[in-house]
GROMACS .gro file of C-alpha atoms in nm:
model
  424
    1UNK     CA    1   0.001   0.019  -0.015
    2UNK     CA    2   0.251   0.231   0.098
    3UNK     CA    3   0.472   0.147  -0.203
    4UNK     CA    4   0.174   0.218  -0.425
    5UNK     CA    5   0.140   0.573  -0.266
    6UNK     CA    6   0.502   0.663  -0.297
    7UNK     CA    7   0.480   0.562  -0.678
    8UNK     CA    8   0.157   0.776  -0.723
    9UNK     CA    9   0.345   1.080  -0.564
   10UNK     CA   10   0.582   1.102  -0.850
   11UNK     CA   11   0.274   1.051  -1.099
   12UNK     CA   12   0.160   1.402  -1.013
   13UNK     CA   13   0.378   1.670  -1.208
   14UNK     CA   14   0.322   1.945  -0.983
   15UNK     CA   15   0.345   1.755  -0.669
   16UNK     CA   16   0.688   1.599  -0.832
   17UNK     CA   17   0.780   1.972  -0.872
   18UNK     CA   18   0.660   2.060  -0.495
   19UNK     CA   19   0.892   1.768  -0.339
   20UNK     CA   20   1.163   1.841  -0.576
   21UNK     CA   21   1.158   2.184  -0.454
   22UNK     CA   22   1.179   2.122  -0.096
   23UNK     CA   23   1.449   1.897  -0.154
   24UNK     CA   24   1.640   2.144  -0.367
   25UNK     CA   25   1.581   2.428  -0.111
   26UNK     CA   26   1.726   2.149   0.163
   27UNK     CA   27   2.016   2.107  -0.019
   28UNK     CA   28   2.110   2.472  -0.018
   29UNK     CA   29   2.069   2.499   0.349
   30UNK     CA   30   2.319   2.193   0.361
   31UNK     CA   31   2.548   2.405   0.155
   32UNK     CA   32   2.518   2.727   0.328
   33UNK     CA   33   2.569   2.562   0.684
   34UNK     CA   34   2.945   2.455   0.573
   35UNK     CA   35   3.040   2.814   0.451
   36UNK     CA   36   3.239   2.929   0.754
   37UNK     CA   37   3.296   3.326   0.840
   38UNK     CA   38   3.694   3.391   0.774
   39UNK     CA   39   3.897   3.414   1.096
   40UNK     CA   40   3.803   3.071   1.286
   41UNK     CA   41   4.015   2.808   1.455
   42UNK     CA   42   3.871   2.503   1.346
   43UNK     CA   43   4.033   2.318   1.639
   44UNK     CA   44   3.942   2.566   1.925
   45UNK     CA   45   3.612   2.545   1.794
   46UNK     CA   46   3.578   2.188   1.802
   47UNK     CA   47   3.708   2.166   2.108
   48UNK     CA   48   3.497   2.408   2.290
   49UNK     CA   49   3.190   2.251   2.135
   50UNK     CA   50   3.296   1.950   2.268
   51UNK     CA   51   3.294   2.061   2.618
   52UNK     CA   52   3.015   2.333   2.654
   53UNK     CA   53   2.668   2.139   2.666
   54UNK     CA   54   2.442   2.467   2.608
   55UNK     CA   55   2.615   2.494   2.307
   56UNK     CA   56   2.587   2.157   2.189
   57UNK     CA   57   2.203   2.201   2.218
   58UNK     CA   58   2.221   2.522   1.999
   59UNK     CA   59   2.451   2.350   1.768
   60UNK     CA   60   2.221   2.025   1.700
   61UNK     CA   61   1.949   2.274   1.597
   62UNK     CA   62   2.159   2.473   1.363
   63UNK     CA   63   2.220   2.151   1.178
   64UNK     CA   64   2.563   2.207   1.285
   65UNK     CA   65   2.592   2.502   1.123
   66UNK     CA   66   2.734   2.687   1.464
   67UNK     CA   67   2.939   2.430   1.550
   68UNK     CA   68   3.105   2.531   1.164
   69UNK     CA   69   3.053   2.890   1.238
   70UNK     CA   70   2.893   2.958   0.932
   71UNK     CA   71   2.703   3.228   0.783
   72UNK     CA   72   2.381   3.060   0.874
   73UNK     CA   73   2.505   2.998   1.252
   74UNK     CA   74   2.205   3.143   1.410
   75UNK     CA   75   1.946   2.937   1.197
   76UNK     CA   76   1.623   3.078   1.189
   77UNK     CA   77   1.643   3.141   1.600
   78UNK     CA   78   1.580   3.497   1.505
   79UNK     CA   79   1.269   3.471   1.310
   80UNK     CA   80   1.112   3.258   1.548
   81UNK     CA   81   1.195   3.511   1.844
   82UNK     CA   82   1.045   3.775   1.655
   83UNK     CA   83   0.735   3.595   1.542
   84UNK     CA   84   0.700   3.522   1.959
   85UNK     CA   85   0.748   3.880   2.037
   86UNK     CA   86   0.514   3.984   1.780
   87UNK     CA   87   0.243   3.734   1.903
   88UNK     CA   88   0.289   3.816   2.252
   89UNK     CA   89   0.236   4.191   2.172
   90UNK     CA   90  -0.070   4.124   2.042
   91UNK     CA   91  -0.207   4.058   2.384
   92UNK     CA   92  -0.101   4.433   2.469
   93UNK     CA   93  -0.197   4.590   2.147
   94UNK     CA   94  -0.533   4.523   2.031
   95UNK     CA   95  -0.485   4.679   1.681
   96UNK     CA   96  -0.221   4.426   1.642
   97UNK     CA   97  -0.460   4.145   1.758
   98UNK     CA   98  -0.709   4.240   1.533
   99UNK     CA   99  -0.449   4.299   1.223
  100UNK     CA  100  -0.377   3.932   1.321
  101UNK     CA  101  -0.692   3.772   1.399
  102UNK     CA  102  -0.953   3.949   1.186
  103UNK     CA  103  -0.798   4.078   0.893
  104UNK     CA  104  -0.801   3.796   0.696
  105UNK     CA  105  -0.520   3.720   0.458
  106UNK     CA  106  -0.387   4.084   0.393
  107UNK     CA  107  -0.370   4.114   0.801
  108UNK     CA  108  -0.183   3.815   0.796
  109UNK     CA  109   0.077   3.929   0.514
  110UNK     CA  110   0.111   4.282   0.721
  111UNK     CA  111   0.201   4.082   1.054
  112UNK     CA  112   0.431   3.862   0.882
  113UNK     CA  113   0.647   4.153   0.724
  114UNK     CA  114   0.624   4.300   1.070
  115UNK     CA  115   0.787   4.014   1.191
  116UNK     CA  116   1.084   3.964   0.921
  117UNK     CA  117   1.162   4.336   1.011
  118UNK     CA  118   1.205   4.277   1.374
  119UNK     CA  119   1.432   3.983   1.271
  120UNK     CA  120   1.687   4.180   1.142
  121UNK     CA  121   1.776   4.380   1.497
  122UNK     CA  122   1.749   4.052   1.689
  123UNK     CA  123   1.979   3.886   1.442
  124UNK     CA  124   2.235   4.147   1.483
  125UNK     CA  125   2.218   4.118   1.841
  126UNK     CA  126   2.231   3.750   1.839
  127UNK     CA  127   2.530   3.734   1.642
  128UNK     CA  128   2.710   3.991   1.863
  129UNK     CA  129   2.617   3.794   2.163
  130UNK     CA  130   2.779   3.517   1.989
  131UNK     CA  131   3.083   3.607   1.861
  132UNK     CA  132   3.176   3.816   2.189
  133UNK     CA  133   3.115   3.451   2.371
  134UNK     CA  134   3.350   3.319   2.158
  135UNK     CA  135   3.599   3.597   2.156
  136UNK     CA  136   3.555   3.563   2.552
  137UNK     CA  137   3.610   3.176   2.505
  138UNK     CA  138   3.930   3.227   2.287
  139UNK     CA  139   3.777   3.069   2.016
  140UNK     CA  140   3.837   3.367   1.815
  141UNK     CA  141   4.155   3.520   1.814
  142UNK     CA  142   4.271   3.856   1.648
  143UNK     CA  143   3.937   3.962   1.561
  144UNK     CA  144   3.932   4.361   1.458
  145UNK     CA  145   3.619   4.583   1.500
  146UNK     CA  146   3.608   4.552   1.127
  147UNK     CA  147   3.616   4.185   1.142
  148UNK     CA  148   3.328   4.204   1.401
  149UNK     CA  149   3.117   4.425   1.181
  150UNK     CA  150   3.175   4.247   0.851
  151UNK     CA  151   3.099   3.899   1.080
  152UNK     CA  152   2.737   4.041   1.220
  153UNK     CA  153   2.619   4.190   0.855
  154UNK     CA  154   2.710   3.845   0.692
  155UNK     CA  155   2.544   3.663   0.987
  156UNK     CA  156   2.261   3.829   0.969
  157UNK     CA  157   2.222   3.852   0.621
  158UNK     CA  158   2.246   3.436   0.659
  159UNK     CA  159   1.975   3.454   0.916
  160UNK     CA  160   1.744   3.649   0.682
  161UNK     CA  161   1.832   3.394   0.393
  162UNK     CA  162   1.751   3.119   0.553
  163UNK     CA  163   1.394   3.283   0.672
  164UNK     CA  164   1.326   3.345   0.341
  165UNK     CA  165   1.430   2.994   0.242
  166UNK     CA  166   1.164   2.883   0.515
  167UNK     CA  167   0.876   3.105   0.373
  168UNK     CA  168   0.940   2.975  -0.012
  169UNK     CA  169   0.906   2.622   0.099
  170UNK     CA  170   0.566   2.684   0.258
  171UNK     CA  171   0.470   2.892  -0.029
  172UNK     CA  172   0.570   2.660  -0.275
  173UNK     CA  173   0.669   2.308  -0.154
  174UNK     CA  174   0.502   2.072   0.121
  175UNK     CA  175   0.524   2.090   0.473
  176UNK     CA  176   0.584   2.416   0.723
  177UNK     CA  177   0.923   2.559   0.602
  178UNK     CA  178   1.016   2.624   0.951
  179UNK     CA  179   0.964   2.298   1.061
  180UNK     CA  180   1.128   2.118   0.767
  181UNK     CA  181   1.476   2.314   0.825
  182UNK     CA  182   1.475   2.245   1.193
  183UNK     CA  183   1.416   1.879   1.054
  184UNK     CA  184   1.667   1.882   0.857
  185UNK     CA  185   1.948   2.029   1.097
  186UNK     CA  186   1.851   1.768   1.397
  187UNK     CA  187   1.885   1.475   1.097
  188UNK     CA  188   2.236   1.600   0.956
  189UNK     CA  189   2.364   1.529   1.285
  190UNK     CA  190   2.274   1.136   1.271
  191UNK     CA  191   2.545   1.038   1.037
  192UNK     CA  192   2.807   1.196   1.276
  193UNK     CA  193   2.680   1.050   1.575
  194UNK     CA  194   2.673   0.664   1.452
  195UNK     CA  195   3.009   0.735   1.341
  196UNK     CA  196   3.128   0.848   1.687
  197UNK     CA  197   2.957   0.562   1.876
  198UNK     CA  198   3.085   0.296   1.623
  199UNK     CA  199   3.430   0.479   1.732
  200UNK     CA  200   3.397   0.483   2.104
  201UNK     CA  201   3.167   0.148   2.119
  202UNK     CA  202   3.224  -0.073   2.446
  203UNK     CA  203   3.041  -0.407   2.466
  204UNK     CA  204   2.946  -0.334   2.822
  205UNK     CA  205   2.752  -0.046   2.728
  206UNK     CA  206   2.508  -0.282   2.558
  207UNK     CA  207   2.253  -0.312   2.812
  208UNK     CA  208   2.222   0.090   2.842
  209UNK     CA  209   2.160   0.124   2.528
  210UNK     CA  210   1.918  -0.111   2.461
  211UNK     CA  211   1.764   0.105   2.736
  212UNK     CA  212   1.814   0.414   2.528
  213UNK     CA  213   1.669   0.232   2.204
  214UNK     CA  214   1.386   0.109   2.414
  215UNK     CA  215   1.299   0.493   2.559
  216UNK     CA  216   1.340   0.641   2.237
  217UNK     CA  217   1.076   0.392   2.072
  218UNK     CA  218   0.827   0.430   2.341
  219UNK     CA  219   0.876   0.852   2.291
  220UNK     CA  220   0.817   0.772   1.942
  221UNK     CA  221   0.490   0.601   2.008
  222UNK     CA  222   0.382   0.834   2.278
  223UNK     CA  223   0.423   1.142   2.024
  224UNK     CA  224   0.246   0.967   1.728
  225UNK     CA  225  -0.053   0.872   1.955
  226UNK     CA  226  -0.079   1.214   2.146
  227UNK     CA  227  -0.059   1.406   1.750
  228UNK     CA  228  -0.361   1.206   1.598
  229UNK     CA  229  -0.563   1.200   1.928
  230UNK     CA  230  -0.825   1.433   1.920
  231UNK     CA  231  -1.161   1.463   2.121
  232UNK     CA  232  -1.472   1.457   1.820
  233UNK     CA  233  -1.732   1.711   1.941
  234UNK     CA  234  -2.051   1.632   1.802
  235UNK     CA  235  -2.225   1.906   1.565
  236UNK     CA  236  -2.581   1.838   1.416
  237UNK     CA  237  -2.692   2.076   1.126
  238UNK     CA  238  -3.070   2.181   1.143
  239UNK     CA  239  -3.288   2.102   0.786
  240UNK     CA  240  -3.365   2.374   0.573
  241UNK     CA  241  -3.597   2.358   0.308
  242UNK     CA  242  -3.517   2.591  -0.034
  243UNK     CA  243  -3.797   2.566  -0.302
  244UNK     CA  244  -3.865   2.194  -0.363
  245UNK     CA  245  -3.516   2.033  -0.207
  246UNK     CA  246  -3.435   2.034   0.164
  247UNK     CA  247  -3.089   2.094   0.305
  248UNK     CA  248  -2.893   2.003   0.597
  249UNK     CA  249  -2.993   1.758   0.885
  250UNK     CA  250  -2.691   1.563   0.875
  251UNK     CA  251  -2.489   1.500   1.181
  252UNK     CA  252  -2.077   1.534   1.148
  253UNK     CA  253  -1.803   1.646   1.477
  254UNK     CA  254  -1.548   1.932   1.533
  255UNK     CA  255  -1.211   1.769   1.620
  256UNK     CA  256  -1.053   1.931   1.887
  257UNK     CA  257  -0.677   1.775   1.881
  258UNK     CA  258  -0.538   1.706   2.216
  259UNK     CA  259  -0.190   1.861   2.060
  260UNK     CA  260  -0.336   2.134   1.860
  261UNK     CA  261  -0.006   2.354   1.864
  262UNK     CA  262   0.234   2.099   1.732
  263UNK     CA  263   0.591   2.140   1.769
  264UNK     CA  264   0.575   2.511   1.813
  265UNK     CA  265   0.563   2.533   2.208
  266UNK     CA  266   0.883   2.357   2.183
  267UNK     CA  267   1.056   2.584   1.923
  268UNK     CA  268   0.950   2.859   2.090
  269UNK     CA  269   1.046   2.756   2.467
  270UNK     CA  270   1.408   2.709   2.346
  271UNK     CA  271   1.462   2.969   2.146
  272UNK     CA  272   1.378   3.170   2.493
  273UNK     CA  273   1.570   2.894   2.677
  274UNK     CA  274   1.892   2.992   2.479
  275UNK     CA  275   1.866   3.352   2.546
  276UNK     CA  276   1.971   3.379   2.958
  277UNK     CA  277   2.251   3.126   2.844
  278UNK     CA  278   2.385   3.334   2.556
  279UNK     CA  279   2.336   3.661   2.761
  280UNK     CA  280   2.529   3.518   3.078
  281UNK     CA  281   2.808   3.398   2.841
  282UNK     CA  282   2.843   3.725   2.638
  283UNK     CA  283   2.868   3.974   2.947
  284UNK     CA  284   3.016   3.775   3.255
  285UNK     CA  285   3.338   3.899   3.139
  286UNK     CA  286   3.227   4.272   3.134
  287UNK     CA  287   3.396   4.551   3.307
  288UNK     CA  288   3.090   4.686   3.463
  289UNK     CA  289   3.067   4.461   3.800
  290UNK     CA  290   2.681   4.461   3.834
  291UNK     CA  291   2.678   4.346   3.485
  292UNK     CA  292   2.942   4.074   3.550
  293UNK     CA  293   2.760   3.982   3.860
  294UNK     CA  294   2.406   3.941   3.682
  295UNK     CA  295   2.597   3.753   3.385
  296UNK     CA  296   2.762   3.502   3.587
  297UNK     CA  297   2.440   3.436   3.814
  298UNK     CA  298   2.231   3.345   3.513
  299UNK     CA  299   2.525   3.136   3.371
  300UNK     CA  300   2.562   2.943   3.656
  301UNK     CA  301   2.164   2.915   3.729
  302UNK     CA  302   2.090   2.754   3.391
  303UNK     CA  303   2.370   2.514   3.394
  304UNK     CA  304   2.216   2.318   3.706
  305UNK     CA  305   1.997   2.067   3.545
  306UNK     CA  306   1.701   2.087   3.782
  307UNK     CA  307   1.693   2.440   3.734
  308UNK     CA  308   1.743   2.425   3.346
  309UNK     CA  309   1.492   2.112   3.308
  310UNK     CA  310   1.199   2.314   3.527
  311UNK     CA  311   1.234   2.609   3.376
  312UNK     CA  312   1.185   2.453   3.023
  313UNK     CA  313   0.917   2.186   3.125
  314UNK     CA  314   0.711   2.527   3.252
  315UNK     CA  315   0.779   2.763   2.948
  316UNK     CA  316   0.635   2.427   2.704
  317UNK     CA  317   0.337   2.442   2.862
  318UNK     CA  318   0.310   2.806   2.894
  319UNK     CA  319   0.353   2.820   2.506
  320UNK     CA  320   0.130   2.560   2.479
  321UNK     CA  321  -0.176   2.732   2.617
  322UNK     CA  322  -0.039   3.024   2.458
  323UNK     CA  323   0.011   2.925   2.108
  324UNK     CA  324  -0.348   2.776   2.100
  325UNK     CA  325  -0.522   3.046   2.249
  326UNK     CA  326  -0.371   3.269   1.946
  327UNK     CA  327  -0.453   3.014   1.704
  328UNK     CA  328  -0.761   2.881   1.808
  329UNK     CA  329  -1.082   3.129   1.932
  330UNK     CA  330  -1.413   2.925   2.035
  331UNK     CA  331  -1.595   3.230   2.002
  332UNK     CA  332  -1.511   3.256   1.637
  333UNK     CA  333  -1.603   2.896   1.586
  334UNK     CA  334  -1.921   2.931   1.776
  335UNK     CA  335  -2.014   3.194   1.564
  336UNK     CA  336  -1.954   3.017   1.247
  337UNK     CA  337  -2.120   2.711   1.338
  338UNK     CA  338  -2.420   2.929   1.462
  339UNK     CA  339  -2.391   3.096   1.077
  340UNK     CA  340  -2.380   2.784   0.881
  341UNK     CA  341  -2.671   2.668   1.103
  342UNK     CA  342  -2.483   2.430   1.289
  343UNK     CA  343  -2.505   2.346   1.640
  344UNK     CA  344  -2.376   2.102   1.922
  345UNK     CA  345  -2.655   1.908   2.058
  346UNK     CA  346  -2.790   1.973   2.400
  347UNK     CA  347  -2.587   2.303   2.396
  348UNK     CA  348  -2.734   2.674   2.314
  349UNK     CA  349  -2.569   2.857   2.003
  350UNK     CA  350  -2.359   3.157   2.106
  351UNK     CA  351  -2.224   3.214   2.402
  352UNK     CA  352  -2.322   2.887   2.555
  353UNK     CA  353  -2.160   2.675   2.262
  354UNK     CA  354  -1.811   2.888   2.308
  355UNK     CA  355  -1.801   2.824   2.670
  356UNK     CA  356  -1.865   2.450   2.654
  357UNK     CA  357  -1.581   2.471   2.328
  358UNK     CA  358  -1.358   2.632   2.567
  359UNK     CA  359  -1.424   2.395   2.885
  360UNK     CA  360  -1.330   2.098   2.651
  361UNK     CA  361  -1.051   2.272   2.488
  362UNK     CA  362  -0.889   2.360   2.894
  363UNK     CA  363  -0.974   1.936   2.937
  364UNK     CA  364  -0.781   1.825   2.631
  365UNK     CA  365  -0.519   2.059   2.606
  366UNK     CA  366  -0.368   2.005   2.964
  367UNK     CA  367  -0.318   1.658   2.817
  368UNK     CA  368  -0.119   1.765   2.590
  369UNK     CA  369   0.079   2.049   2.753
  370UNK     CA  370   0.191   1.811   3.028
  371UNK     CA  371   0.302   1.547   2.750
  372UNK     CA  372   0.472   1.827   2.548
  373UNK     CA  373   0.685   1.911   2.893
  374UNK     CA  374   0.737   1.581   2.963
  375UNK     CA  375   0.897   1.522   2.604
  376UNK     CA  376   1.124   1.845   2.613
  377UNK     CA  377   1.319   1.702   2.947
  378UNK     CA  378   1.322   1.371   2.849
  379UNK     CA  379   1.682   1.399   2.711
  380UNK     CA  380   1.830   1.475   3.034
  381UNK     CA  381   1.623   1.166   3.199
  382UNK     CA  382   1.743   0.945   2.926
  383UNK     CA  383   2.097   1.068   2.957
  384UNK     CA  384   2.086   0.991   3.330
  385UNK     CA  385   1.914   0.650   3.332
  386UNK     CA  386   2.145   0.517   3.047
  387UNK     CA  387   2.492   0.744   3.080
  388UNK     CA  388   2.460   0.787   2.687
  389UNK     CA  389   2.560   1.128   2.550
  390UNK     CA  390   2.622   1.092   2.196
  391UNK     CA  391   2.265   1.093   2.105
  392UNK     CA  392   2.141   1.328   2.386
  393UNK     CA  393   2.025   1.588   2.146
  394UNK     CA  394   1.995   1.405   1.834
  395UNK     CA  395   1.761   1.179   1.906
  396UNK     CA  396   1.631   1.261   2.248
  397UNK     CA  397   1.312   1.371   2.318
  398UNK     CA  398   1.266   1.706   2.165
  399UNK     CA  399   1.422   1.609   1.857
  400UNK     CA  400   1.197   1.326   1.830
  401UNK     CA  401   0.914   1.493   1.910
  402UNK     CA  402   0.974   1.731   1.602
  403UNK     CA  403   1.098   1.461   1.345
  404UNK     CA  404   0.787   1.255   1.418
  405UNK     CA  405   0.557   1.544   1.409
  406UNK     CA  406   0.723   1.721   1.118
  407UNK     CA  407   0.698   1.387   0.923
  408UNK     CA  408   0.320   1.335   0.993
  409UNK     CA  409   0.239   1.632   0.923
  410UNK     CA  410   0.425   1.644   0.569
  411UNK     CA  411   0.268   1.342   0.527
  412UNK     CA  412  -0.091   1.455   0.595
  413UNK     CA  413  -0.020   1.732   0.352
  414UNK     CA  414   0.114   1.477   0.082
  415UNK     CA  415  -0.240   1.277   0.154
  416UNK     CA  416  -0.433   1.548   0.130
  417UNK     CA  417  -0.280   1.667  -0.211
  418UNK     CA  418  -0.339   1.289  -0.356
  419UNK     CA  419  -0.673   1.315  -0.220
  420UNK     CA  420  -0.737   1.642  -0.414
  421UNK     CA  421  -0.613   1.491  -0.744
  422UNK     CA  422  -0.779   1.161  -0.748
  423UNK     CA  423  -1.146   1.348  -0.663
  424UNK     CA  424  -1.025   1.572  -0.976
   0.00000   0.00000   0.00000
């Protein structure tokens, strides 16, 4: 069956073009990730990343671009941070919320344009902080002010280039461009991890490896179940007579997903969690005593596994509720149902329906948010139980969640494209 579906994909010219386009964009992304900025000592850089867990995590989600200090070393982090800030601002400025939710496609276009503009200063700030951190760690030596400025400009241009590629994939390809770029970055680290594991293989580690594989499989199954789980709310449509024909009178359902936010809360939380550590590392050697004290405090605080894991868990849960509140409005759903003559049996249309949907959403969302939070901190738990750190972030809970969710989302879009063409 799957072989037939796979072959059917390439029978349709436009669908084949979309998949080929995504593949070409991925190749361009990986090529850009291999181009380093000038003036880097590769040996010192490799040694620094091998002993620094925080930057190792950042490196995974840039597809190894950070480890090479490539022109796209920031990945799409600045763009994601800009989107987070813009969505948070919708809670403060009613006009921005109206633009995002009520003005349709044109409003979405303006909102995204604001996010793109905000990406530029964020990329400049992050590239400056990153380069200062590496200078402080003696990874970058002999950097003049001119080199620093040109490197910041180059890295900022690389971040904007990746943002553009991500939007092109979303518009002209299959799947979500941002998610696919992160997916490609994670997958690109798997071969190197396998090679490293083969080099350092010790037969005494076999029980730990078996336990690690078992936990990874459990995580994958859990991700699939939660991503596909939903609470179906029954919806009925009243019968209407127009002329000599009768319309409506059908029974259907409104699916309430257990994890309606997908992988976005994980990505958002990770972007936020990287900021304190980056700022702490950048300013801990500052000549200003107060600034250096605060930076050292932040740096030491987030080096503690318990504090980092707890903060990460809380942020994922909060972002799950926040992202769902931004993207799913029970009042709008209730209003649309009422306009189309639909109602939930036993619930009055209008405000009562909105309150009922909100109640159901909060119940199912609690399960999804807790699950996402557990998955987010799972890499640390797996590493602590098995003692295996080679795959700790490449195939840890967060990475597995993103990989499985992106694959499921992309497959669903491909399936939808095939079904649409079969109806044609």
